[in-house]
Structures are given as structure tokens and as C-alpha cells.
Short mmCIF file of C-alpha atoms in Angstrom, two decimals:
data_model
loop_
_atom_site.label_atom_id
_atom_site.label_comp_id
_atom_site.label_asym_id
_atom_site.label_seq_id
_atom_site.Cartn_x
_atom_site.Cartn_y
_atom_site.Cartn_z
CA UNK A 1 -25.59 -12.99 8.30
CA UNK A 2 -23.03 -14.65 5.97
CA UNK A 3 -24.86 -13.31 2.82
CA UNK A 4 -25.44 -9.99 4.47
CA UNK A 5 -21.70 -9.37 4.79
CA UNK A 6 -21.20 -9.48 1.05
CA UNK A 7 -24.25 -7.49 0.03
CA UNK A 8 -24.65 -3.76 -0.45
CA UNK A 9 -24.62 -1.01 2.13
CA UNK A 10 -28.15 -0.13 1.01
CA UNK A 11 -29.46 -3.55 1.93
CA UNK A 12 -27.74 -3.92 5.30
CA UNK A 13 -28.62 -0.31 6.17
CA UNK A 14 -32.29 -1.04 5.47
CA UNK A 15 -32.12 -4.08 7.79
CA UNK A 16 -30.51 -2.03 10.53
CA UNK A 17 -33.13 0.72 10.18
CA UNK A 18 -35.93 -1.91 10.28
CA UNK A 19 -34.41 -3.47 13.37
CA UNK A 20 -33.88 -6.82 11.66
CA UNK A 21 -30.20 -6.87 12.53
CA UNK A 22 -28.09 -5.00 15.07
CA UNK A 23 -24.92 -3.05 14.21
CA UNK A 24 -22.98 -5.00 16.86
CA UNK A 25 -24.01 -8.29 15.17
CA UNK A 26 -22.82 -7.07 11.82
CA UNK A 27 -19.56 -5.74 13.32
CA UNK A 28 -18.77 -8.97 15.19
CA UNK A 29 -19.31 -10.92 11.98
CA UNK A 30 -17.06 -8.53 10.05
CA UNK A 31 -14.30 -8.83 12.66
CA UNK A 32 -14.59 -12.58 12.42
CA UNK A 33 -14.07 -12.40 8.67
CA UNK A 34 -11.13 -9.96 9.10
CA UNK A 35 -9.46 -12.44 11.43
CA UNK A 36 -10.18 -15.40 9.15
CA UNK A 37 -8.50 -13.79 6.15
CA UNK A 38 -5.24 -13.01 8.01
CA UNK A 39 -3.37 -15.31 5.56
CA UNK A 40 -4.13 -12.75 2.83
CA UNK A 41 -2.54 -9.98 4.91
CA UNK A 42 -5.16 -7.39 4.09
CA UNK A 43 -4.94 -5.62 7.44
CA UNK A 44 -2.00 -4.21 9.33
CA UNK A 45 -4.18 -3.47 12.40
CA UNK A 46 -7.62 -4.91 13.21
CA UNK A 47 -9.29 -2.31 15.49
CA UNK A 48 -11.69 -4.73 17.12
CA UNK A 49 -12.09 -2.88 20.41
CA UNK A 50 -12.83 0.42 18.72
CA UNK A 51 -15.18 -1.32 16.29
CA UNK A 52 -17.17 -2.95 19.02
CA UNK A 53 -17.46 0.38 20.94
CA UNK A 54 -18.62 2.25 17.85
CA UNK A 55 -21.08 -0.53 17.01
CA UNK A 56 -22.52 -0.33 20.52
CA UNK A 57 -23.07 3.39 20.01
CA UNK A 58 -24.93 2.54 16.84
CA UNK A 59 -26.96 -0.04 18.72
CA UNK A 60 -28.11 2.69 21.11
CA UNK A 61 -29.06 4.98 18.22
CA UNK A 62 -30.88 2.14 16.56
CA UNK A 63 -32.84 1.56 19.77
CA UNK A 64 -33.68 5.26 20.07
CA UNK A 65 -34.63 5.56 16.36
CA UNK A 66 -31.91 8.20 15.97
CA UNK A 67 -29.60 6.60 13.42
CA UNK A 68 -27.28 9.10 11.68
CA UNK A 69 -27.92 7.83 8.19
CA UNK A 70 -27.23 4.94 5.79
CA UNK A 71 -23.62 4.49 7.06
CA UNK A 72 -24.52 4.20 10.73
CA UNK A 73 -23.38 0.82 12.00
CA UNK A 74 -21.66 -0.08 8.66
CA UNK A 75 -18.12 -1.63 8.93
CA UNK A 76 -15.45 0.17 6.94
CA UNK A 77 -11.67 -0.04 6.56
CA UNK A 78 -9.09 2.68 6.11
CA UNK A 79 -5.77 2.47 4.27
CA UNK A 80 -2.91 2.73 6.78
CA UNK A 81 -1.60 6.01 5.39
CA UNK A 82 -4.53 7.97 6.85
CA UNK A 83 -4.16 9.32 10.43
CA UNK A 84 -6.49 7.73 12.93
CA UNK A 85 -6.48 9.10 16.44
CA UNK A 86 -5.36 6.57 19.00
CA UNK A 87 -4.52 3.87 16.36
CA UNK A 88 -1.25 2.95 14.64
CA UNK A 89 -0.72 4.71 11.32
CA UNK A 90 2.33 3.04 9.83
CA UNK A 91 2.30 3.65 6.06
CA UNK A 92 3.50 0.04 6.02
CA UNK A 93 6.92 1.24 7.04
CA UNK A 94 9.31 0.50 9.85
CA UNK A 95 9.82 4.27 10.01
CA UNK A 96 6.27 4.74 11.39
CA UNK A 97 5.75 1.32 13.04
CA UNK A 98 5.19 3.04 16.41
CA UNK A 99 3.40 6.19 15.24
CA UNK A 100 -0.03 6.86 16.88
CA UNK A 101 -1.63 10.14 15.63
CA UNK A 102 -3.42 12.55 17.86
CA UNK A 103 -5.99 13.49 15.28
CA UNK A 104 -8.16 11.94 12.54
CA UNK A 105 -7.87 12.45 8.85
CA UNK A 106 -10.85 14.39 7.53
CA UNK A 107 -12.00 11.48 5.43
CA UNK A 108 -12.12 9.11 8.39
CA UNK A 109 -13.63 11.77 10.69
CA UNK A 110 -16.53 12.32 8.28
CA UNK A 111 -17.17 8.61 8.01
CA UNK A 112 -16.99 8.32 11.82
CA UNK A 113 -19.38 11.21 12.23
CA UNK A 114 -21.79 9.38 9.94
CA UNK A 115 -21.68 6.38 12.27
CA UNK A 116 -19.41 4.13 10.21
CA UNK A 117 -17.55 1.48 12.24
CA UNK A 118 -13.75 1.18 11.70
CA UNK A 119 -12.80 -2.52 11.40
CA UNK A 120 -9.12 -1.86 10.76
CA UNK A 121 -6.21 -0.24 8.95
CA UNK A 122 -5.23 -1.91 5.69
CA UNK A 123 -1.92 -2.93 4.14
CA UNK A 124 -0.19 -1.06 1.35
CA UNK A 125 3.15 -0.68 -0.44
CA UNK A 126 5.51 1.30 1.89
CA UNK A 127 4.41 4.95 1.84
CA UNK A 128 2.09 3.97 -1.08
CA UNK A 129 5.06 3.47 -3.44
CA UNK A 130 4.11 0.58 -5.68
CA UNK A 131 1.47 -1.21 -7.79
CA UNK A 132 1.28 -4.56 -6.03
CA UNK A 133 1.08 -4.17 -2.22
CA UNK A 134 4.19 -6.38 -2.01
CA UNK A 135 6.68 -3.75 -0.75
CA UNK A 136 5.25 -3.48 2.76
CA UNK A 137 7.24 -3.77 5.97
CA UNK A 138 4.46 -6.12 7.09
CA UNK A 139 4.67 -8.42 4.10
CA UNK A 140 2.67 -8.67 0.84
CA UNK A 141 -1.11 -8.85 0.44
CA UNK A 142 -2.49 -11.78 -1.50
CA UNK A 143 -5.40 -11.78 -3.95
CA UNK A 144 -8.52 -13.63 -2.67
CA UNK A 145 -9.59 -14.83 -6.13
CA UNK A 146 -7.12 -17.71 -6.35
CA UNK A 147 -6.24 -18.27 -2.72
CA UNK A 148 -7.21 -21.45 -0.91
CA UNK A 149 -9.61 -19.39 1.17
CA UNK A 150 -11.82 -18.84 -1.90
CA UNK A 151 -13.16 -22.39 -2.17
CA UNK A 152 -13.06 -22.85 1.66
CA UNK A 153 -15.20 -19.89 2.69
CA UNK A 154 -16.89 -18.47 -0.44
CA UNK A 155 -19.39 -19.34 -3.15
CA UNK A 156 -20.28 -17.43 -6.24
CA UNK A 157 -23.70 -16.41 -7.70
CA UNK A 158 -22.39 -16.80 -11.25
CA UNK A 159 -20.00 -19.04 -13.13
CA UNK A 160 -16.52 -19.04 -11.60
CA UNK A 161 -13.48 -21.19 -12.30
CA UNK A 162 -13.18 -23.83 -9.66
CA UNK A 163 -10.21 -23.77 -7.37
CA UNK A 164 -7.60 -26.31 -8.54
CA UNK A 165 -4.84 -28.18 -6.77
CA UNK A 166 -2.15 -26.29 -8.74
CA UNK A 167 -3.20 -23.04 -7.14
CA UNK A 168 -2.09 -24.39 -3.79
CA UNK A 169 1.48 -23.93 -4.92
CA UNK A 170 2.79 -21.01 -2.86
CA UNK A 171 4.59 -19.69 -5.91
CA UNK A 172 1.37 -19.32 -7.91
CA UNK A 173 -0.53 -16.83 -5.79
CA UNK A 174 -1.57 -13.58 -7.43
CA UNK A 175 -1.02 -10.03 -6.24
CA UNK A 176 -3.92 -7.86 -5.04
CA UNK A 177 -2.65 -4.75 -6.83
CA UNK A 178 -1.48 -1.61 -5.19
CA UNK A 179 -0.83 0.41 -3.44
CA UNK A 180 -4.28 0.05 -1.88
CA UNK A 181 -4.27 -3.77 -2.16
CA UNK A 182 -5.17 -4.33 1.49
CA UNK A 183 -8.24 -2.12 1.16
CA UNK A 184 -9.38 -4.00 -1.95
CA UNK A 185 -8.98 -7.43 -0.36
CA UNK A 186 -10.74 -6.30 2.83
CA UNK A 187 -13.82 -5.31 0.79
CA UNK A 188 -13.97 -8.26 -1.58
CA UNK A 189 -13.55 -10.71 1.29
CA UNK A 190 -16.55 -9.30 3.15
CA UNK A 191 -14.74 -7.93 6.21
CA UNK A 192 -16.14 -4.44 5.47
CA UNK A 193 -18.58 -2.85 3.07
CA UNK A 194 -16.27 -0.10 1.87
CA UNK A 195 -12.65 0.88 2.22
CA UNK A 196 -10.72 4.08 1.73
CA UNK A 197 -7.57 3.91 -0.43
CA UNK A 198 -5.38 6.59 -1.85
CA UNK A 199 -4.76 7.17 -5.55
CA UNK A 200 -1.65 8.94 -6.85
CA UNK A 201 -1.07 7.09 -10.07
CA UNK A 202 -3.83 4.45 -9.98
CA UNK A 203 -3.47 3.03 -6.51
CA UNK A 204 -7.17 2.65 -5.95
CA UNK A 205 -8.24 1.66 -9.46
CA UNK A 206 -5.38 -0.84 -9.95
CA UNK A 207 -6.28 -3.13 -7.01
CA UNK A 208 -10.00 -2.65 -7.77
CA UNK A 209 -9.29 -4.06 -11.23
CA UNK A 210 -7.43 -7.06 -9.92
CA UNK A 211 -9.95 -7.77 -7.13
CA UNK A 212 -13.21 -7.13 -9.02
CA UNK A 213 -14.44 -3.94 -7.29
CA UNK A 214 -15.56 -0.46 -8.01
CA UNK A 215 -12.60 1.80 -7.48
CA UNK A 216 -13.22 5.54 -7.64
CA UNK A 217 -10.60 8.28 -7.90
CA UNK A 218 -12.52 11.59 -7.47
CA UNK A 219 -11.50 14.91 -9.06
CA UNK A 220 -8.45 16.33 -7.33
CA UNK A 221 -9.55 18.67 -4.55
CA UNK A 222 -13.09 17.25 -4.25
CA UNK A 223 -12.14 15.19 -1.17
CA UNK A 224 -9.84 16.50 1.54
CA UNK A 225 -6.33 15.20 1.82
CA UNK A 226 -5.92 16.42 5.43
CA UNK A 227 -4.52 13.57 7.47
CA UNK A 228 -3.43 11.58 4.38
CA UNK A 229 0.29 11.16 4.71
CA UNK A 230 1.49 12.59 1.39
CA UNK A 231 3.21 10.89 -1.51
CA UNK A 232 2.80 13.45 -4.34
CA UNK A 233 0.95 16.46 -3.02
CA UNK A 234 -0.47 17.61 -6.38
CA UNK A 235 -1.75 14.16 -7.37
CA UNK A 236 -2.76 12.34 -4.17
CA UNK A 237 -6.53 11.75 -4.00
CA UNK A 238 -8.52 9.78 -1.43
CA UNK A 239 -10.05 6.82 -3.24
CA UNK A 240 -13.10 4.64 -2.59
CA UNK A 241 -13.39 0.87 -2.95
CA UNK A 242 -16.79 -0.79 -2.83
CA UNK A 243 -18.61 -3.80 -4.29
CA UNK A 244 -21.08 -1.71 -6.29
CA UNK A 245 -21.59 1.79 -7.68
CA UNK A 246 -24.39 2.81 -5.32
CA UNK A 247 -22.09 2.17 -2.32
CA UNK A 248 -19.35 4.28 -3.88
CA UNK A 249 -21.85 7.15 -4.38
CA UNK A 250 -22.88 6.88 -0.74
CA UNK A 251 -19.33 7.03 0.55
CA UNK A 252 -18.47 9.90 -1.84
CA UNK A 253 -21.45 11.88 -0.64
CA UNK A 254 -20.20 11.45 2.91
CA UNK A 255 -16.54 12.42 2.50
CA UNK A 256 -16.54 15.03 -0.30
CA UNK A 257 -16.71 18.75 0.17
CA UNK A 258 -14.71 21.73 1.40
CA UNK A 259 -12.35 21.41 4.38
CA UNK A 260 -10.79 24.33 6.19
CA UNK A 261 -7.79 22.11 7.09
CA UNK A 262 -6.79 21.45 3.45
CA UNK A 263 -5.81 24.40 1.27
CA UNK A 264 -5.92 22.20 -1.83
CA UNK A 265 -9.54 21.24 -1.27
CA UNK A 266 -12.07 22.95 -3.52
CA UNK A 267 -14.07 25.68 -1.82
CA UNK A 268 -17.18 24.96 -3.89
CA UNK A 269 -19.99 23.37 -1.81
CA UNK A 270 -20.53 19.74 -2.66
CA UNK A 271 -24.04 18.66 -3.72
CA UNK A 272 -24.82 15.02 -2.90
CA UNK A 273 -26.52 12.96 -5.61
CA UNK A 274 -28.12 9.57 -6.25
CA UNK A 275 -28.21 7.45 -9.36
CA UNK A 276 -31.54 5.98 -10.47
CA UNK A 277 -31.89 2.23 -11.03
CA UNK A 278 -33.18 2.79 -14.58
CA UNK A 279 -30.50 4.49 -16.68
CA UNK A 280 -30.75 5.91 -20.18
CA UNK A 281 -27.41 6.29 -21.90
CA UNK A 282 -28.91 7.44 -25.19
CA UNK A 283 -26.79 10.16 -26.82
CA UNK A 284 -23.89 9.85 -24.31
CA UNK A 285 -20.67 10.39 -26.25
CA UNK A 286 -17.86 7.99 -25.37
CA UNK A 287 -14.27 8.42 -26.56
CA UNK A 288 -11.89 5.49 -27.18
CA UNK A 289 -8.29 6.82 -26.92
CA UNK A 290 -6.17 5.11 -29.54
CA UNK A 291 -2.99 5.48 -27.42
CA UNK A 292 -4.49 3.10 -24.82
CA UNK A 293 -4.32 0.15 -27.19
CA UNK A 294 -0.93 -0.60 -25.75
CA UNK A 295 1.18 -3.45 -27.13
CA UNK A 296 1.12 -5.31 -23.78
CA UNK A 297 -2.70 -5.27 -23.61
CA UNK A 298 -3.93 -8.82 -23.15
CA UNK A 299 -6.44 -10.31 -25.62
CA UNK A 300 -8.94 -10.90 -22.79
CA UNK A 301 -8.90 -7.25 -21.71
CA UNK A 302 -9.19 -6.18 -25.36
CA UNK A 303 -12.20 -8.50 -25.65
CA UNK A 304 -13.81 -6.79 -22.63
CA UNK A 305 -13.15 -3.36 -24.17
CA UNK A 306 -14.71 -4.40 -27.47
CA UNK A 307 -17.69 -6.06 -25.74
CA UNK A 308 -18.63 -3.05 -23.61
CA UNK A 309 -18.16 -0.73 -26.54
CA UNK A 310 -20.67 -2.81 -28.52
CA UNK A 311 -23.14 -2.82 -25.60
CA UNK A 312 -22.91 0.98 -25.36
CA UNK A 313 -23.62 1.41 -29.05
CA UNK A 314 -26.60 -1.00 -28.84
CA UNK A 315 -28.17 1.09 -26.07
CA UNK A 316 -27.80 4.40 -27.86
CA UNK A 317 -24.41 5.80 -26.90
CA UNK A 318 -22.10 7.10 -29.59
CA UNK A 319 -18.49 6.00 -29.74
CA UNK A 320 -15.61 7.62 -31.48
CA UNK A 321 -11.83 7.25 -31.55
CA UNK A 322 -9.97 10.07 -29.93
CA UNK A 323 -6.32 10.95 -29.41
CA UNK A 324 -4.38 11.80 -26.24
CA UNK A 325 -1.05 12.30 -27.93
CA UNK A 326 1.17 12.75 -24.86
CA UNK A 327 0.01 9.55 -23.11
CA UNK A 328 3.27 7.76 -23.77
CA UNK A 329 5.18 10.47 -21.92
CA UNK A 330 3.00 10.38 -18.80
CA UNK A 331 4.64 7.63 -16.89
CA UNK A 332 8.15 8.95 -17.28
CA UNK A 333 6.92 12.45 -16.43
CA UNK A 334 5.19 11.04 -13.33
CA UNK A 335 8.37 9.16 -12.39
CA UNK A 336 10.32 12.40 -12.11
CA UNK A 337 7.60 14.35 -10.27
CA UNK A 338 6.91 11.45 -7.94
CA UNK A 339 10.55 11.11 -6.89
CA UNK A 340 10.91 14.86 -6.39
CA UNK A 341 7.96 14.96 -4.04
CA UNK A 342 9.09 11.81 -2.26
CA UNK A 343 12.49 13.33 -1.55
CA UNK A 344 10.80 16.50 -0.16
CA UNK A 345 7.95 14.86 1.75
CA UNK A 346 10.08 12.22 3.48
CA UNK A 347 12.79 14.56 4.54
CA UNK A 348 10.95 15.01 7.90
CA UNK A 349 11.58 11.38 8.88
CA UNK A 350 14.96 11.91 10.53
CA UNK A 351 14.49 10.32 13.98
CA UNK A 352 14.31 13.60 15.76
CA UNK A 353 10.63 14.23 16.54
CA UNK A 354 8.57 11.12 15.85
CA UNK A 355 8.78 7.73 14.17
CA UNK A 356 11.67 5.26 14.27
CA UNK A 357 15.08 6.23 15.56
CA UNK A 358 18.20 4.00 15.32
CA UNK A 359 19.36 2.71 18.68
CA UNK A 360 23.09 3.05 17.91
CA UNK A 361 24.61 6.30 16.75
CA UNK A 362 27.68 8.37 17.53
CA UNK A 363 26.64 11.84 16.33
CA UNK A 364 23.59 13.69 15.10
CA UNK A 365 24.62 13.24 11.51
CA UNK A 366 25.17 9.52 12.15
CA UNK A 367 21.75 9.27 13.76
CA UNK A 368 20.09 10.81 10.72
CA UNK A 369 21.98 8.43 8.43
CA UNK A 370 21.34 5.23 10.40
CA UNK A 371 17.69 6.11 11.14
CA UNK A 372 16.86 6.66 7.48
CA UNK A 373 18.92 3.67 6.34
CA UNK A 374 17.22 1.31 8.82
CA UNK A 375 13.77 2.87 8.85
CA UNK A 376 13.03 3.00 5.12
CA UNK A 377 12.76 0.02 2.75
CA UNK A 378 14.78 -0.38 -0.41
CA UNK A 379 12.14 1.11 -2.76
CA UNK A 380 11.64 4.21 -0.63
CA UNK A 381 15.37 4.83 -0.29
CA UNK A 382 15.87 4.50 -4.05
CA UNK A 383 13.10 7.03 -4.75
CA UNK A 384 14.50 9.51 -2.23
CA UNK A 385 17.98 9.29 -3.79
CA UNK A 386 16.64 9.67 -7.36
CA UNK A 387 14.35 12.55 -6.32
CA UNK A 388 17.25 14.43 -4.77
CA UNK A 389 19.25 13.95 -7.93
CA UNK A 390 16.47 15.45 -10.05
CA UNK A 391 16.24 18.37 -7.63
CA UNK A 392 19.95 19.26 -7.77
CA UNK A 393 20.47 22.78 -8.97
CA UNK A 394 22.19 21.54 -12.13
CA UNK A 395 19.40 19.08 -12.91
CA UNK A 396 16.30 21.00 -11.90
CA UNK A 397 15.54 22.58 -15.28
CA UNK A 398 16.43 19.46 -17.20
CA UNK A 399 14.13 17.15 -15.26
CA UNK A 400 11.62 18.77 -12.90
CA UNK A 401 10.74 21.82 -15.03
CA UNK A 402 10.44 19.75 -18.20
CA UNK A 403 8.27 17.19 -16.46
CA UNK A 404 5.93 19.98 -15.31
CA UNK A 405 5.69 21.27 -18.85
CA UNK A 406 4.82 17.81 -20.14
CA UNK A 407 2.19 17.46 -17.34
CA UNK A 408 0.53 20.61 -18.70
CA UNK A 409 0.40 19.11 -22.19
CA UNK A 410 -1.13 15.88 -20.86
CA UNK A 411 -3.82 17.95 -19.09
CA UNK A 412 -4.44 19.92 -22.27
CA UNK A 413 -4.92 16.65 -24.20
CA UNK A 414 -7.85 15.81 -22.03
CA UNK A 415 -9.23 19.33 -22.24
CA UNK A 416 -9.19 19.10 -26.04
CA UNK A 417 -11.16 15.86 -25.92
CA UNK A 418 -13.83 17.30 -23.58
CA UNK A 419 -14.04 20.44 -25.75
CA UNK A 420 -14.67 18.16 -28.72
CA UNK A 421 -18.01 17.09 -27.26
CA UNK A 422 -16.82 13.88 -25.63
CA UNK A 423 -18.54 13.10 -22.35
CA UNK A 424 -16.46 10.26 -21.07
CA UNK A 425 -13.56 8.02 -22.03
CA UNK A 426 -13.56 4.22 -21.92
CA UNK A 427 -10.20 2.46 -21.54
CA UNK A 428 -8.64 -0.60 -19.90
CA UNK A 429 -7.70 -0.07 -16.23
CA UNK A 430 -4.87 -2.56 -16.18
CA UNK A 431 -3.42 -4.30 -19.22
CA UNK A 432 -3.97 -7.78 -17.79
CA UNK A 433 -5.57 -9.60 -14.92
CA UNK A 434 -3.65 -9.86 -11.68
CA UNK A 435 -0.08 -11.14 -12.25
CA UNK A 436 1.41 -13.92 -10.09
CA UNK A 437 3.73 -12.79 -7.33
CA UNK A 438 6.65 -14.45 -9.13
CA UNK A 439 5.95 -12.70 -12.39
CA UNK A 440 5.57 -9.41 -10.60
CA UNK A 441 8.86 -9.51 -8.71
CA UNK A 442 10.71 -10.67 -11.81
CA UNK A 443 10.88 -6.92 -12.66
CA UNK A 444 11.91 -4.10 -10.38
CA UNK A 445 9.39 -1.75 -8.81
CA UNK A 446 9.84 1.00 -11.46
CA UNK A 447 9.45 -1.41 -14.34
CA UNK A 448 6.24 -2.75 -12.87
CA UNK A 449 4.84 0.73 -12.33
CA UNK A 450 5.56 1.51 -15.99
CA UNK A 451 3.36 -1.43 -16.95
CA UNK A 452 0.68 -1.46 -14.24
CA UNK A 453 -0.01 2.29 -14.18
CA UNK A 454 0.04 2.94 -17.91
CA UNK A 455 -3.69 3.44 -18.25
CA UNK A 456 -4.45 4.92 -14.81
CA UNK A 457 -1.72 7.47 -14.20
CA UNK A 458 -2.66 10.11 -16.79
CA UNK A 459 -5.93 10.84 -14.92
CA UNK A 460 -3.86 11.84 -11.88
CA UNK A 461 -1.64 14.10 -13.99
CA UNK A 462 -4.79 15.89 -15.20
CA UNK A 463 -6.63 15.80 -11.91
CA UNK A 464 -9.77 14.33 -13.51
CA UNK A 465 -12.15 11.72 -12.04
CA UNK A 466 -11.76 8.10 -13.04
CA UNK A 467 -13.04 4.73 -11.85
CA UNK A 468 -12.68 1.03 -12.37
CA UNK A 469 -15.64 -1.18 -13.31
CA UNK A 470 -15.26 -5.00 -13.12
CA UNK A 471 -16.48 -6.76 -16.29
CA UNK A 472 -16.02 -10.52 -16.02
CA UNK A 473 -13.67 -13.27 -14.96
CA UNK A 474 -10.79 -14.42 -17.12
CA UNK A 475 -10.28 -18.02 -18.23
CA UNK A 476 -8.12 -18.43 -15.14
CA UNK A 477 -10.82 -17.14 -12.85
CA UNK A 478 -9.39 -13.67 -12.22
CA UNK A 479 -11.27 -10.37 -12.55
CA UNK A 480 -10.97 -8.28 -15.72
CA UNK A 481 -11.94 -4.63 -15.66
CA UNK A 482 -12.26 -1.40 -17.62
CA UNK A 483 -11.81 2.27 -16.72
CA UNK A 484 -14.03 5.30 -17.22
CA UNK A 485 -12.59 8.84 -17.11
CA UNK A 486 -14.50 12.09 -17.24
CA UNK A 487 -14.10 15.89 -17.06
CA UNK A 488 -13.39 17.51 -13.67
CA UNK A 489 -16.34 17.34 -11.19
CA UNK A 490 -18.34 15.01 -13.46
CA UNK A 491 -18.50 12.21 -10.87
CA UNK A 492 -22.25 11.84 -11.29
CA UNK A 493 -22.02 11.23 -15.07
CA UNK A 494 -19.07 8.89 -14.55
CA UNK A 495 -20.86 6.82 -11.88
CA UNK A 496 -24.09 6.75 -13.88
CA UNK A 497 -22.44 5.02 -16.87
CA UNK A 498 -20.50 2.80 -14.47
CA UNK A 499 -23.81 1.67 -12.92
CA UNK A 500 -25.26 1.00 -16.38
CA UNK A 501 -22.21 -1.20 -17.15
CA UNK A 502 -22.59 -2.90 -13.74
CA UNK A 503 -26.22 -3.74 -14.53
CA UNK A 504 -25.34 -4.89 -18.06
CA UNK A 505 -22.52 -7.24 -17.24
CA UNK A 506 -23.62 -8.65 -13.83
CA UNK A 507 -20.08 -9.34 -12.62
CA UNK A 508 -19.92 -12.48 -10.43
CA UNK A 509 -20.43 -11.73 -6.76
CA UNK A 510 -18.75 -13.68 -3.95
CA UNK A 511 -20.78 -14.78 -0.96
CA UNK A 512 -19.57 -16.21 2.34
CA UNK A 513 -20.77 -19.79 2.69
CA UNK A 514 -21.16 -20.06 6.44
CA UNK A 515 -19.72 -17.90 9.20
CA UNK A 516 -19.33 -21.00 11.34
CA UNK A 517 -16.60 -22.16 8.95
CA UNK A 518 -14.44 -19.18 9.85
CA UNK A 519 -11.67 -19.86 12.28
#
């Protein structure tokens, strides 16, 4: 069972279908792992009772030979900014620390209808505002790859830097990335086979990069946002975190498609697809954007970029340098649009109808003031204030309108590349491996986002699909990754090349040593 928890959905599904293992057995083992990795703070809520109930339902279907599909009985996790009926949905904020929705987000409902088993709700930066999962009301999430749990519970099927005594220093632990860091750690640790994140500026791909996972941001509108508590309405996309490409395809096939509850969801019927094991990349045209060779790019990530570029050429793909001239403006443009939407979307949290309300107040105005002051964290309050400043009548044209114009130019940059017969783009995902916590907090939240989201954020501005592919471990034993981006609705082409890279590099895979070791 220990090896089964860190394998693919395909493999465990085959064993469930064959009757070799029961869904309840898999679920109990996954819950045990989720409890054992509590020091990493991946979960805000472990939904063990619900998980066991859903697993028992899968047991019955297994017995009756009426399983719902490949996800029936498979443990999953959901980022805690998706509504889940009957379970806390906190957005990692004191403001929603007692909020229990009365309905399910469409993404979760579709997974549930497919028989997936919810193990828990995962940690994030408060209201998904950050790139590290450190600004959470429930505390930061730690990266598994250099934690003391790594050598204690896990082995690796490939070379991996051994855990050293210096890593036991509490100051040296590395971040998991954000804002979907909890989802990433939940998957890489083996407590679930897939997790749902959200991606507004890279919040699925960033933690996938730091944790060594596939992290997919679909085309905007391909997957319903209904029940996803919004950050930036025109950029938020449900994201998928898995250990391999085939699992990401399976989850995408389950959650994608039109939704009557989401007016921003595409009305075009979604056609599920599979990717063959034997892949021919001959004549695929890959673009290398020159603007992504940023000055802060680490030599190790550059080496990965060069290495995969050479592999692609050797197997018949053609590579060419392309230009996305407005890339350098993207983060600042995003900063303005993000704050404006934050100010608008979070205006509803006033203590009147739901969520946190201050206990001591003398007037309605005072209640609003104290509730928002006490209920929101520092980062959220700063973004609300800045957003309201940008939206002032005298500032609207200067900031918001100009930012929207730049966003159009960024989108047109990508269109020009696709129109020039480029199929996909290959870039870094993050500029380095996972930073240490101390290095990360040495800068403020905005400064970190400027660095961490440089390569990921433009895809959200343009609404195009993008994904992270892990490549290898750094000299310090941390994952290094690259990003693929493609034209709208070209998820199949994107995932096909990602699977080819996956097969070519054989990224090290973690395995649980022995479930009996888990406390």
C-alpha cells in the first residue's frame, strides 16, 4: 500500500477495478499520511469522516461492479478557496474561519460525481494573495523536499541528495510555493493522488515547480469558476496538481466543460482526450521567448532550459527565438488589476451577513471598520487599500484603464507568436528552486510576487493554457522545472509535449517507505 499511494491514478484505479485493493483501504492509508504530514501544514481541514463515507460508497460500487470510472475511490484534495457543502471553506483567513457553504463548487461536484474521495481542504496564502503559502491565518506550508519528514518516511527511485543535519535548522526550511502550496504538498507527500488549486498569476504552476509536480492552468473559461471564491475574476482559473501528465489529463477530462452556473465558462462542448504512451514530436515548432531570459534566472534553471531545448531538437522538433515585447510590463499591469478586483470582491466581507464579525463595536460604521481590520491579514488589507486608490475617480484612467490597454497588448504578443506558426512556448516556470523561508520573507509580498510570478503571470493576462513540468533536482536536492504555454484550447498539444518531456527526463519519484512508520 505504501508504494501504491505515490503511484499514478491509472495504476491504483486498475487495482480497484480488479478488486486487488478496496477504496476504503486506500482512503484510510491516505488519511494516515495526511495526519503524519501535519508538521508541513498542507491541510487546513482533514475531512476524514466524509472521506471514509465516500470510500464506503465506492466499496459498494466495487462490489456491485458499478464503479463510476477511473476516479472512483481515488483520494483527492481541494484548495480551501473552493466551496464545499458542509465543510469549512476559509480562504486561509480569519474572516471566513467559521464559514460553511451550503453548496459545492462545480469543480468539486464533478469530481465527487465521478466517485473521487475528498481527503481535505488545503492551505493557501490568505484569499490566494501570494506566491509562497506563508501568508495564511493558519500558518505557512513547508516544502517536503528538505523537511525532516523526507528521510524519515520517504525513499526515492532515482538519485536524490541525502538529508543533512544542517537542514534540521528551523530557519533553513524551504517554502512550498503559492498560493496553492498546500495542494502541492498534499500531492507530493502521497496523501492524495490529485489536488485542485487556483491559478490567477501562477498559483498552481509556482508550487508545482517548487514541489516537483505537474501543474496545469487550463484556458480561461474551459473549467467552471462557480464556487471558487474570486480573487481576479477575469484571470482566476481552477488548476490541477498531479504527479504525472496522464493523471492531469484524467482530472481535466472530469472537471472541464460548460456550466450553467458560470457565465464566464465557455459554451463549447468539451471533448475528452487521452495521450498515447508513444509520442512523436517531429515537426512541432517550439518558441523560446527572449524576454524570459531574466537577469535573476539561476544557472541551474538555465541549464534545464538548454538541456530540454537540445532534447527537443534531437527528437525532431524545431526551436526558434521569439519575442513577447510587453512581458516586462505584465507584472506591474497585473498588480494594478489584481488590487482593483480585490477591493471590489472583498467589499462584501463587512460582518453583516456571513463570516467574521468583531465582538466589540459602538455603531454600524464602527462594526464595519473593526470587522475588516480584525478579520483580514496585513497583505489583504494593503491590497484593498491600494485597489481603492487605483479606482478613485481621479486615478481610474491613469491606472486601471491603462493597465487594461497593456493587458490587450500582452495578449496580442501571444497571438502574434501563434500566428507566426509557433505551436508552443518553452520557458522557465520559476527563476530558481524553492527559496528558504528566511530569504522569502526578507522581501515584502509584492516584491516576491514580482520575482516569483515573472514567467507565469503573462499566461493569465492572455487567458492561455500553461503548465509546469518538473525536470530534475538541483544540487541542493530541490526540484527544478520548466513551463510550457500554448494557444487557447490547445491543452491536448500542451500535455502531449509535457508527457514527452516527462518520459525523457524521468524526474525522481518519491515513495513512502512503510506506512507503519507514520504516526
